Amino acid sequence: MPHMPCLARKGMPVSHDSSSRRIRAGWKVYTPVHTRNSRKRMKSQIGVMCCLSVIFFGLMSCTPTIRLTTVWKDETLQGKKIEKVFVRGTLWGEANRELFENEFVKELKARGVDAVASYTVIPFEKAADEETIKTAARVLNRDTILTVRMVNTKTVNRSVPTESFRPCVYRDWPGTPSPCWTDLVPGTATVEDVFLILETNLYDAGTDRLLWSAQSEIWVVESDAVMMKSFVQVMLDRLSQDKMI
């Protein structure tokens, strides 16, 4: 027979009729020990899950989403910095080309570099081959061309720990089943991470000579706008470190 909470008062007999279920002033509800322990355990386990979630998302925010894998610079430049650059590039496809180039132009100008976005002179519907880009840069009297293109993508599967509650049932009031949760059940789940492999090149607009090049990986866990801003900052910080801007 299941345990049932009952109403009792000092010096008074306990009755289990319907009137005894009403809580009146001065009366106290006695809950079975196993029910109280189950509730305490449930609250404790929920607290643990909340803490684990905070830790997980904290680690995610600390993990870099953009990583430079290789960087090359023409060491014969001897401190020569770019002054007028023609920007051509996108993270993927033409859909975000305008936003991407605008972000580059804005940040280059903030660092004292005269920059022009390619979409202002090369229409989206026009095929932008190498010769078209070089011609546009020379017409605008640019001394360098900065290009960004996606060369590949890769997918990495990884296992992450998970935990779930094992359900049970206890009877709170007579004849009324109520859900409860007992121990946490450990498990694993497979997460698919997608990475973009990008190549960034800086050319001399007059001679087509390669001046600087970098390859990078972007972990696709954020919106396009956030990834664009982060990518531009990483590239320009490295160009500044290499004394190109």
Coordinates of N, CA and C in Angstrom, one line a residue:
M1 N 0.9 -1.2 0.0 CA 0.0 0.0 0.0 C 0.9 1.2 0.0
P2 N 0.7 2.2 -0.9 CA 1.5 3.4 -1.0 C 1.4 4.2 0.2
H3 N 2.5 4.9 0.6 CA 2.5 5.9 1.7 C 1.7 7.1 1.3
M4 N 1.0 7.7 2.2 CA 0.2 8.8 1.9 C 0.4 9.9 3.0
P5 N 0.5 11.2 2.5 CA 0.7 12.2 3.5 C -0.6 12.3 4.3
C6 N -0.5 12.7 5.6 CA -1.7 12.8 6.4 C -1.6 14.0 7.2
L7 N -2.8 14.4 7.8 CA -2.9 15.6 8.6 C -3.0 15.2 10.1
A8 N -2.2 15.9 11.0 CA -2.2 15.5 12.4 C -2.0 16.7 13.2
R9 N -2.5 16.7 14.4 CA -2.4 17.8 15.3 C -2.1 17.1 16.7
K10 N -1.3 17.8 17.5 CA -0.9 17.2 18.8 C -2.2 16.9 19.6
G11 N -2.2 15.7 20.1 CA -3.2 15.3 21.0 C -4.5 14.9 20.3
M12 N -4.5 14.8 18.9 CA -5.7 14.5 18.2 C -5.4 13.2 17.4
P13 N -6.4 12.4 17.2 CA -6.3 11.2 16.4 C -6.2 11.5 14.9
V14 N -5.6 10.6 14.2 CA -5.4 10.9 12.8 C -6.6 10.2 12.1
S15 N -7.2 10.9 11.2 CA -8.4 10.4 10.4 C -8.0 10.5 8.9
H16 N -8.5 9.5 8.1 CA -8.2 9.5 6.7 C -9.4 9.8 5.9
D17 N -10.5 10.3 6.5 CA -11.6 10.6 5.7 C -11.4 11.9 4.9
S18 N -12.4 12.3 4.1 CA -12.2 13.4 3.2 C -12.0 14.7 3.9
S19 N -12.6 14.9 5.1 CA -12.5 16.1 5.8 C -11.1 16.3 6.3
S20 N -10.3 15.2 6.6 CA -9.0 15.3 7.1 C -8.0 15.8 6.1
R21 N -8.4 15.8 4.8 CA -7.5 16.3 3.7 C -7.5 17.8 3.6
R22 N -8.4 18.5 4.3 CA -8.4 19.9 4.2 C -7.4 20.5 5.2
I23 N -6.6 21.4 4.7 CA -5.6 22.0 5.6 C -6.2 23.2 6.3
R24 N -6.2 23.2 7.6 CA -6.7 24.2 8.4 C -5.6 24.9 9.2
A25 N -5.9 26.1 9.7 CA -4.9 26.8 10.5 C -4.5 25.9 11.7
G26 N -3.2 25.8 12.0 CA -2.7 25.1 13.1 C -2.5 23.6 12.8
W27 N -2.9 23.2 11.6 CA -2.6 21.8 11.2 C -1.3 21.7 10.4
K28 N -0.7 20.6 10.4 CA 0.6 20.4 9.7 C 0.5 19.2 8.8
V29 N 1.1 19.4 7.6 CA 1.1 18.3 6.6 C 2.3 17.4 6.8
Y30 N 2.2 16.2 7.0 CA 3.3 15.3 7.2 C 3.5 14.5 5.9
T31 N 4.7 14.7 5.2 CA 5.0 14.1 4.0 C 5.9 12.9 4.2
P32 N 5.7 11.7 3.6 CA 6.5 10.6 3.8 C 8.0 10.9 3.5
V33 N 8.9 10.3 4.2 CA 10.3 10.6 4.1 C 10.8 10.4 2.7
H34 N 10.4 9.3 2.1 CA 11.0 9.0 0.7 C 10.5 10.1 -0.3
T35 N 9.3 10.7 -0.1 CA 8.9 11.7 -1.0 C 9.7 13.0 -0.8
R36 N 10.0 13.3 0.5 CA 10.8 14.5 0.7 C 12.2 14.4 0.2
N37 N 12.8 13.2 0.4 CA 14.1 12.9 -0.2 C 14.2 13.0 -1.7
S38 N 13.1 12.5 -2.3 CA 13.1 12.5 -3.8 C 13.0 13.9 -4.3
R39 N 12.2 14.7 -3.6 CA 12.2 16.1 -4.1 C 13.5 16.9 -3.9
K40 N 14.1 16.6 -2.7 CA 15.4 17.2 -2.5 C 16.5 16.8 -3.5
R41 N 16.4 15.5 -3.8 CA 17.4 15.0 -4.8 C 17.1 15.5 -6.2
M42 N 15.8 15.7 -6.5 CA 15.5 16.3 -7.8 C 16.0 17.7 -8.0
K43 N 15.8 18.5 -6.9 CA 16.3 19.9 -6.9 C 17.8 20.0 -7.0
S44 N 18.5 19.1 -6.3 CA 19.9 19.0 -6.4 C 20.4 18.7 -7.8
Q45 N 19.8 17.7 -8.4 CA 20.2 17.3 -9.7 C 19.9 18.3 -10.8
I46 N 18.8 19.0 -10.6 CA 18.5 20.2 -11.5 C 19.6 21.2 -11.4
G47 N 20.0 21.5 -10.2 CA 21.1 22.5 -9.9 C 22.4 22.1 -10.6
V48 N 22.7 20.8 -10.5 CA 23.9 20.2 -11.2 C 23.9 20.4 -12.7
M49 N 22.7 20.1 -13.3 CA 22.5 20.3 -14.7 C 22.7 21.7 -15.1
C50 N 22.2 22.6 -14.4 CA 22.3 24.1 -14.7 C 23.8 24.5 -14.6
C51 N 24.5 24.0 -13.6 CA 25.9 24.3 -13.5 C 26.7 23.8 -14.7
L52 N 26.4 22.5 -15.1 CA 27.1 21.9 -16.3 C 26.8 22.7 -17.5
S53 N 25.6 23.2 -17.7 CA 25.2 24.0 -18.9 C 26.0 25.3 -18.9
V54 N 26.1 25.9 -17.8 CA 26.9 27.2 -17.7 C 28.3 27.0 -18.1
I55 N 28.9 25.9 -17.5 CA 30.3 25.6 -17.8 C 30.5 25.3 -19.3
F56 N 29.6 24.5 -19.9 CA 29.7 24.1 -21.3 C 29.6 25.3 -22.2
F57 N 28.6 26.2 -22.0 CA 28.5 27.4 -22.9 C 29.7 28.4 -22.6
G58 N 30.2 28.4 -21.4 CA 31.3 29.2 -21.1 C 32.6 28.8 -21.9
L59 N 32.8 27.4 -21.9 CA 33.9 26.9 -22.7 C 33.7 27.2 -24.2
M60 N 32.5 27.1 -24.7 CA 32.2 27.4 -26.1 C 32.6 28.8 -26.4
S61 N 32.2 29.8 -25.5 CA 32.5 31.2 -25.8 C 34.0 31.5 -25.7
C62 N 34.8 30.6 -25.0 CA 36.2 30.8 -24.9 C 37.0 30.2 -26.0
T63 N 36.3 29.3 -26.8 CA 37.0 28.6 -27.9 C 37.1 29.5 -29.1
P64 N 38.3 29.7 -29.7 CA 38.3 30.6 -30.9 C 37.6 29.9 -32.0
T65 N 36.8 30.7 -32.8 CA 36.1 30.2 -33.9 C 36.9 30.4 -35.2
I66 N 38.0 31.2 -35.2 CA 38.8 31.4 -36.4 C 40.2 31.1 -36.0
R67 N 40.9 30.3 -36.8 CA 42.3 29.9 -36.5 C 43.1 30.1 -37.8
L68 N 44.2 30.9 -37.7 CA 45.1 31.0 -38.8 C 46.0 29.7 -38.8
T69 N 46.0 29.0 -40.0 CA 46.8 27.8 -40.1 C 48.2 28.0 -40.7
T70 N 48.2 28.9 -41.8 CA 49.5 29.2 -42.4 C 49.5 30.7 -42.8
V71 N 50.7 31.3 -42.7 CA 50.8 32.7 -43.1 C 52.2 32.9 -43.8
W72 N 52.1 33.5 -44.9 CA 53.4 33.8 -45.7 C 53.4 35.3 -46.1
K73 N 54.7 35.8 -46.1 CA 54.9 37.2 -46.4 C 56.2 37.3 -47.3
D74 N 56.1 38.1 -48.3 CA 57.3 38.4 -49.1 C 58.3 39.3 -48.2
E75 N 59.3 38.7 -47.8 CA 60.3 39.4 -46.9 C 61.1 40.4 -47.6
T76 N 61.0 40.5 -48.9 CA 61.8 41.5 -49.6 C 61.1 42.9 -49.7
L77 N 59.9 43.0 -49.1 CA 59.2 44.2 -49.1 C 59.8 45.3 -48.3
Q78 N 60.5 44.9 -47.2 CA 61.3 45.9 -46.4 C 60.4 47.0 -45.8
G79 N 59.4 46.6 -45.2 CA 58.5 47.6 -44.5 C 57.6 48.4 -45.3
K80 N 57.4 48.0 -46.6 CA 56.5 48.7 -47.5 C 55.1 48.4 -47.1
K81 N 54.2 49.4 -46.8 CA 52.8 49.2 -46.4 C 51.9 49.6 -47.5
I82 N 50.7 48.9 -47.5 CA 49.7 49.2 -48.6 C 49.0 50.5 -48.3
E83 N 48.6 51.2 -49.3 CA 47.9 52.5 -49.1 C 46.5 52.5 -49.8
K84 N 46.4 51.9 -51.0 CA 45.2 51.9 -51.7 C 44.8 50.5 -52.1
V85 N 43.8 49.9 -51.5 CA 43.5 48.5 -51.7 C 42.1 48.3 -52.3
F86 N 42.1 47.3 -53.2 CA 40.8 46.9 -53.8 C 40.4 45.6 -53.2
V87 N 39.2 45.5 -52.5 CA 38.8 44.4 -51.8 C 37.8 43.5 -52.5
R88 N 38.1 42.2 -52.7 CA 37.2 41.3 -53.4 C 37.2 40.0 -52.5
G89 N 35.9 39.7 -52.1 CA 35.8 38.4 -51.4 C 34.5 38.2 -50.7
T90 N 34.3 37.0 -50.2 CA 33.1 36.6 -49.5 C 33.4 35.4 -48.7
L91 N 32.6 35.1 -47.6 CA 32.8 33.9 -46.9 C 32.3 32.7 -47.7
W92 N 31.1 32.8 -48.2 CA 30.6 31.7 -49.1 C 29.5 32.3 -50.0
G93 N 29.6 32.1 -51.3 CA 28.6 32.6 -52.2 C 28.6 34.1 -52.4
E94 N 27.7 34.5 -53.3 CA 27.6 36.0 -53.5 C 26.6 36.7 -52.6
A95 N 25.8 35.9 -51.9 CA 24.7 36.5 -51.1 C 25.3 37.5 -50.0
N96 N 26.4 37.2 -49.4 CA 26.9 38.1 -48.4 C 28.1 38.8 -48.8
R97 N 28.4 38.9 -50.1 CA 29.6 39.6 -50.6 C 29.6 41.1 -50.2
E98 N 28.5 41.7 -50.4 CA 28.4 43.2 -50.0 C 28.7 43.4 -48.6
L99 N 28.1 42.7 -47.7 CA 28.3 42.8 -46.2 C 29.8 42.5 -45.9
F100 N 30.3 41.5 -46.5 CA 31.7 41.1 -46.2 C 32.7 42.2 -46.7
E101 N 32.6 42.6 -47.9 CA 33.5 43.6 -48.4 C 33.3 45.0 -47.7
N102 N 32.1 45.3 -47.3 CA 31.9 46.5 -46.6 C 32.6 46.5 -45.2
E103 N 32.5 45.3 -44.6 CA 33.2 45.2 -43.2 C 34.7 45.4 -43.4
F104 N 35.3 44.8 -44.4 CA 36.7 44.9 -44.7 C 37.1 46.4 -45.0
V105 N 36.3 47.0 -45.8 CA 36.6 48.4 -46.2 C 36.5 49.3 -45.0
K106 N 35.4 49.1 -44.1 CA 35.3 49.9 -42.9 C 36.5 49.8 -42.0
E107 N 36.9 48.6 -41.8 CA 38.0 48.4 -40.8 C 39.3 48.8 -41.4
L108 N 39.5 48.7 -42.7 CA 40.8 49.2 -43.3 C 40.8 50.7 -43.2
K109 N 39.7 51.3 -43.5 CA 39.7 52.8 -43.4 C 40.0 53.3 -42.0
A110 N 39.5 52.5 -41.0 CA 39.7 52.9 -39.6 C 41.2 52.8 -39.2
R111 N 41.9 52.0 -40.0 CA 43.4 51.8 -39.8 C 44.2 52.7 -40.7
G112 N 43.5 53.6 -41.4 CA 44.3 54.5 -42.3 C 44.5 54.1 -43.7
V113 N 43.9 53.0 -44.2 CA 44.1 52.5 -45.5 C 42.9 52.9 -46.4
D114 N 43.2 53.4 -47.6 CA 42.1 53.8 -48.5 C 41.7 52.5 -49.2
A115 N 40.4 52.1 -49.0 CA 39.9 50.8 -49.5 C 38.6 51.0 -50.3
V116 N 38.5 50.2 -51.3 CA 37.3 50.2 -52.2 C 36.7 48.8 -52.3
A117 N 35.4 48.6 -52.2 CA 34.8 47.3 -52.3 C 34.6 47.0 -53.8
S118 N 34.8 45.7 -54.2 CA 34.7 45.3 -55.6 C 33.2 45.4 -56.1
Y119 N 32.2 45.2 -55.2 CA 30.9 45.1 -55.7 C 30.4 46.5 -56.2
T120 N 31.1 47.6 -55.8 CA 30.7 48.9 -56.3 C 31.0 49.1 -57.7
V121 N 31.9 48.3 -58.3 CA 32.2 48.5 -59.7 C 32.0 47.2 -60.5
I122 N 32.0 46.1 -59.8 CA 31.7 44.8 -60.5 C 30.4 44.3 -60.1
P123 N 29.4 44.3 -61.0 CA 28.0 43.8 -60.6 C 28.0 42.4 -60.2
F124 N 27.0 42.1 -59.4 CA 26.9 40.7 -58.8 C 26.7 39.7 -59.9
E125 N 25.9 40.1 -61.0 CA 25.6 39.1 -62.0 C 26.8 38.9 -63.0
K126 N 27.8 39.7 -62.9 CA 28.9 39.6 -63.8 C 30.0 38.7 -63.2
A127 N 30.5 37.8 -64.1 CA 31.5 36.8 -63.6 C 32.8 37.6 -63.3
A128 N 33.3 37.5 -62.1 CA 34.5 38.2 -61.7 C 35.7 37.3 -61.8
D129 N 36.3 37.2 -63.0 CA 37.5 36.4 -63.2 C 38.7 37.3 -62.8
E130 N 39.8 36.7 -62.9 CA 41.1 37.4 -62.4 C 41.3 38.6 -63.2
E131 N 41.1 38.6 -64.5 CA 41.4 39.7 -65.4 C 40.4 40.9 -65.1
T132 N 39.2 40.6 -64.8 CA 38.2 41.6 -64.5 C 38.5 42.3 -63.2
I133 N 39.0 41.6 -62.2 CA 39.3 42.2 -60.9 C 40.6 43.1 -61.1
K134 N 41.6 42.6 -61.8 CA 42.8 43.4 -62.0 C 42.5 44.7 -62.8
T135 N 41.7 44.6 -63.8 CA 41.3 45.8 -64.6 C 40.6 46.8 -63.8
A136 N 39.6 46.3 -63.0 CA 38.9 47.3 -62.1 C 39.8 47.9 -61.1
A137 N 40.7 47.2 -60.5 CA 41.6 47.8 -59.5 C 42.5 48.8 -60.2
R138 N 43.0 48.6 -61.4 CA 43.9 49.6 -62.0 C 43.1 50.8 -62.4
V139 N 41.8 50.7 -62.9 CA 41.0 51.8 -63.3 C 40.8 52.7 -62.0
L140 N 40.7 52.1 -60.9 CA 40.5 52.9 -59.6 C 41.8 53.3 -59.0
N141 N 42.9 53.1 -59.7 CA 44.2 53.5 -59.2 C 44.6 52.9 -57.9
R142 N 44.3 51.6 -57.7 CA 44.6 50.9 -56.5 C 46.0 50.3 -56.6
D143 N 46.8 50.3 -55.6 CA 48.1 49.7 -55.6 C 48.2 48.3 -55.2
T144 N 47.1 47.8 -54.5 CA 47.1 46.4 -54.1 C 45.6 45.8 -54.2
I145 N 45.6 44.5 -54.3 CA 44.3 43.8 -54.4 C 44.2 42.8 -53.3
L146 N 43.2 42.8 -52.5 CA 43.0 41.9 -51.4 C 41.9 40.9 -51.7
T147 N 42.1 39.7 -51.8 CA 41.1 38.7 -52.2 C 40.9 37.7 -51.1
V148 N 39.7 37.2 -50.9 CA 39.3 36.2 -50.0 C 38.4 35.2 -50.7
R149 N 38.8 33.9 -50.6 CA 38.0 32.9 -51.2 C 37.9 31.6 -50.4
M150 N 36.8 30.9 -50.5 CA 36.7 29.6 -49.8 C 37.3 28.5 -50.7
V151 N 38.3 27.8 -50.1 CA 38.9 26.8 -50.9 C 38.4 25.4 -50.6
N152 N 37.8 25.2 -49.4 CA 37.3 23.9 -49.0 C 36.4 24.0 -47.8
T153 N 35.8 22.9 -47.4 CA 35.1 22.8 -46.2 C 35.4 21.4 -45.6
K154 N 35.3 21.3 -44.3 CA 35.5 20.0 -43.7 C 34.5 19.8 -42.5
T155 N 34.2 18.6 -42.3 CA 33.3 18.2 -41.2 C 33.9 17.3 -40.2
V156 N 33.8 17.6 -38.9 CA 34.4 16.8 -37.9 C 33.3 16.4 -36.9
N157 N 33.3 15.1 -36.6 CA 32.3 14.6 -35.7 C 33.0 14.4 -34.3
R158 N 32.3 14.8 -33.3 CA 32.9 14.6 -31.9 C 31.8 14.2 -31.0
S159 N 32.2 13.4 -29.9 CA 31.2 13.0 -28.9 C 31.2 13.9 -27.7
V160 N 30.1 14.2 -27.2 CA 29.9 15.1 -26.1 C 29.1 14.4 -25.0
P161 N 29.5 14.5 -23.7 CA 28.7 13.8 -22.7 C 27.3 14.5 -22.5
T162 N 26.4 13.6 -22.2 CA 25.0 14.1 -21.9 C 24.5 13.4 -20.6
E163 N 23.5 14.0 -20.0 CA 22.9 13.4 -18.8 C 21.4 13.6 -18.9
S164 N 20.7 12.6 -18.4 CA 19.2 12.7 -18.4 C 18.7 12.1 -17.1
F165 N 17.5 12.5 -16.7 CA 16.9 12.0 -15.5 C 16.2 10.7 -15.7
R166 N 16.3 9.7 -14.8 CA 15.6 8.5 -14.8 C 14.2 8.8 -14.1
P167 N 13.1 8.6 -14.8 CA 11.8 9.0 -14.2 C 11.3 7.9 -13.3
C168 N 10.5 8.3 -12.4 CA 9.8 7.4 -11.5 C 8.4 8.0 -11.1
V169 N 7.6 7.3 -10.3 CA 6.3 7.8 -9.9 C 6.1 7.6 -8.4
Y170 N 5.6 8.6 -7.7 CA 5.2 8.4 -6.4 C 3.8 9.0 -6.2
R171 N 3.1 8.6 -5.1 CA 1.8 9.1 -4.9 C 1.8 10.3 -3.9
D172 N 1.5 11.4 -4.4 CA 1.5 12.6 -3.5 C 0.3 12.6 -2.6
W173 N -0.9 12.8 -3.1 CA -2.1 12.7 -2.4 C -2.8 11.3 -2.7
P174 N -3.6 10.8 -1.8 CA -4.2 9.5 -2.1 C -4.8 9.4 -3.4
G175 N -4.4 8.4 -4.2 CA -5.0 8.1 -5.5 C -4.5 9.0 -6.6
T176 N -3.5 9.9 -6.3 CA -3.0 10.9 -7.3 C -1.6 10.6 -7.6
P177 N -1.2 10.0 -8.8 CA 0.2 9.7 -9.1 C 0.8 11.0 -9.5
S178 N 2.0 11.2 -9.1 CA 2.8 12.4 -9.5 C 4.2 12.0 -10.0
P179 N 4.7 12.7 -11.0 CA 6.1 12.4 -11.5 C 7.2 12.8 -10.6
C180 N 8.2 12.1 -10.6 CA 9.4 12.5 -9.9 C 10.6 12.1 -10.7
W181 N 11.8 12.5 -10.3 CA 13.1 12.1 -11.0 C 14.1 11.7 -10.0
T182 N 14.8 10.6 -10.4 CA 15.7 10.1 -9.4 C 17.1 10.4 -9.9
D183 N 18.0 9.4 -10.2 CA 19.4 9.7 -10.5 C 19.6 10.2 -11.9
L184 N 20.7 10.9 -12.2 CA 21.1 11.3 -13.5 C 21.7 10.1 -14.2
V185 N 21.3 9.9 -15.5 CA 21.8 8.8 -16.3 C 22.8 9.4 -17.3
P186 N 24.1 9.0 -17.2 CA 25.1 9.5 -18.2 C 24.9 8.9 -19.6
G187 N 25.3 9.7 -20.6 CA 25.3 9.2 -22.0 C 26.2 10.0 -22.8
T188 N 26.1 9.8 -24.1 CA 26.9 10.6 -25.1 C 26.1 10.9 -26.3
A189 N 26.4 12.0 -27.0 CA 25.8 12.4 -28.2 C 26.8 12.8 -29.2
T190 N 26.6 12.6 -30.5 CA 27.5 13.0 -31.6 C 27.1 14.4 -32.1
V191 N 28.1 15.2 -32.1 CA 27.9 16.6 -32.7 C 28.8 16.8 -33.9
E192 N 28.2 17.4 -35.0 CA 28.9 17.6 -36.2 C 29.3 19.0 -36.3
D193 N 30.6 19.2 -36.4 CA 31.2 20.6 -36.5 C 31.6 20.8 -38.0
V194 N 31.2 22.0 -38.5 CA 31.6 22.3 -39.9 C 32.6 23.5 -39.9
F195 N 33.7 23.3 -40.7 CA 34.7 24.3 -40.8 C 34.8 24.8 -42.2
L196 N 35.0 26.1 -42.4 CA 35.3 26.7 -43.7 C 36.8 26.9 -43.8
I197 N 37.4 26.5 -44.9 CA 38.8 26.7 -45.2 C 38.9 27.9 -46.1
L198 N 39.5 29.0 -45.7 CA 39.6 30.2 -46.5 C 41.0 30.6 -46.8
E199 N 41.2 31.2 -48.0 CA 42.5 31.7 -48.4 C 42.4 33.2 -48.6
T200 N 43.3 33.9 -48.0 CA 43.4 35.4 -48.2 C 44.7 35.8 -48.8
N201 N 44.6 36.5 -49.9 CA 45.8 36.9 -50.6 C 45.9 38.4 -50.9
L202 N 47.1 38.9 -50.8 CA 47.3 40.4 -51.1 C 48.3 40.5 -52.3
Y203 N 47.8 41.1 -53.4 CA 48.7 41.2 -54.6 C 49.0 42.6 -54.8
D204 N 50.1 42.8 -55.6 CA 50.5 44.1 -56.1 C 49.6 44.3 -57.4
A205 N 48.8 45.3 -57.5 CA 47.9 45.5 -58.6 C 48.6 45.8 -59.9
G206 N 49.8 46.3 -59.8 CA 50.6 46.6 -61.1 C 51.3 45.5 -61.7
T207 N 51.9 44.6 -60.8 CA 52.7 43.5 -61.3 C 52.1 42.1 -61.0
D208 N 51.0 42.0 -60.4 CA 50.4 40.7 -60.0 C 51.2 39.9 -59.0
R209 N 52.2 40.5 -58.4 CA 53.1 39.8 -57.5 C 52.4 39.6 -56.2
L210 N 52.5 38.4 -55.6 CA 51.9 38.0 -54.4 C 52.8 38.6 -53.2
L211 N 52.1 39.4 -52.4 CA 52.8 40.1 -51.3 C 52.6 39.4 -49.9
W212 N 51.4 38.9 -49.7 CA 51.1 38.3 -48.4 C 50.0 37.3 -48.6
S213 N 50.0 36.2 -47.9 CA 49.0 35.1 -48.0 C 48.7 34.4 -46.7
A214 N 47.5 34.1 -46.4 CA 47.2 33.4 -45.2 C 46.0 32.4 -45.5
Q215 N 46.1 31.2 -44.8 CA 45.0 30.3 -44.9 C 44.4 30.1 -43.4
S216 N 43.1 30.1 -43.4 CA 42.5 30.0 -42.1 C 41.3 29.1 -42.0
E217 N 40.9 28.7 -40.8 CA 39.7 27.9 -40.6 C 38.7 28.6 -39.8
I218 N 37.5 28.6 -40.2 CA 36.4 29.2 -39.5 C 35.5 28.0 -39.0
W219 N 35.3 28.0 -37.7 CA 34.3 27.0 -37.1 C 32.9 27.6 -37.2
V220 N 32.0 27.0 -37.9 CA 30.7 27.6 -38.2 C 29.8 27.3 -37.0
V221 N 29.9 28.2 -36.0 CA 29.0 28.1 -34.8 C 28.3 29.4 -34.5
E222 N 28.5 30.4 -35.4 CA 27.9 31.7 -35.2 C 27.2 32.2 -36.4
S223 N 26.5 33.3 -36.4 CA 25.8 33.9 -37.5 C 26.9 34.4 -38.5
D224 N 26.4 34.6 -39.8 CA 27.3 35.1 -40.8 C 27.9 36.4 -40.4
A225 N 27.1 37.3 -39.9 CA 27.5 38.7 -39.6 C 28.6 38.6 -38.5
V226 N 28.4 37.8 -37.5 CA 29.4 37.7 -36.4 C 30.7 37.1 -37.0
M227 N 30.6 36.0 -37.8 CA 31.8 35.4 -38.4 C 32.6 36.4 -39.3
M228 N 31.9 37.2 -40.0 CA 32.5 38.2 -40.9 C 33.4 39.2 -40.1
K229 N 32.7 39.7 -39.0 CA 33.4 40.7 -38.2 C 34.7 40.0 -37.5
S230 N 34.5 38.8 -37.0 CA 35.6 38.2 -36.4 C 36.8 37.9 -37.4
F231 N 36.4 37.4 -38.6 CA 37.4 37.1 -39.6 C 38.2 38.3 -40.0
V232 N 37.4 39.4 -40.3 CA 38.1 40.6 -40.7 C 39.1 41.1 -39.6
Q233 N 38.7 41.1 -38.4 CA 39.6 41.5 -37.3 C 40.8 40.6 -37.2
V234 N 40.7 39.3 -37.3 CA 41.8 38.4 -37.3 C 42.8 38.7 -38.4
M235 N 42.2 38.9 -39.6 CA 43.1 39.1 -40.8 C 43.8 40.5 -40.7
L236 N 43.1 41.5 -40.3 CA 43.8 42.8 -40.2 C 44.7 42.9 -39.1
D237 N 44.5 42.2 -38.0 CA 45.4 42.2 -36.9 C 46.7 41.5 -37.3
R238 N 46.6 40.5 -38.1 CA 47.8 39.8 -38.6 C 48.5 40.6 -39.6
L239 N 47.8 41.3 -40.5 CA 48.4 42.2 -41.5 C 49.2 43.3 -40.8
S240 N 48.6 43.8 -39.7 CA 49.3 44.9 -38.9 C 50.5 44.3 -38.2
Q241 N 50.4 43.1 -37.7 CA 51.5 42.5 -37.0 C 52.7 42.3 -38.0
D242 N 52.3 41.9 -39.3 CA 53.4 41.8 -40.3 C 53.8 43.1 -41.0
K243 N 53.3 44.2 -40.4 CA 53.7 45.5 -40.9 C 53.3 45.8 -42.4
M244 N 52.1 45.2 -42.7 CA 51.6 45.4 -44.1 C 50.6 46.6 -44.1
I245 N 50.0 46.9 -43.0 CA 49.1 48.1 -42.9 C 49.5 48.9 -41.6

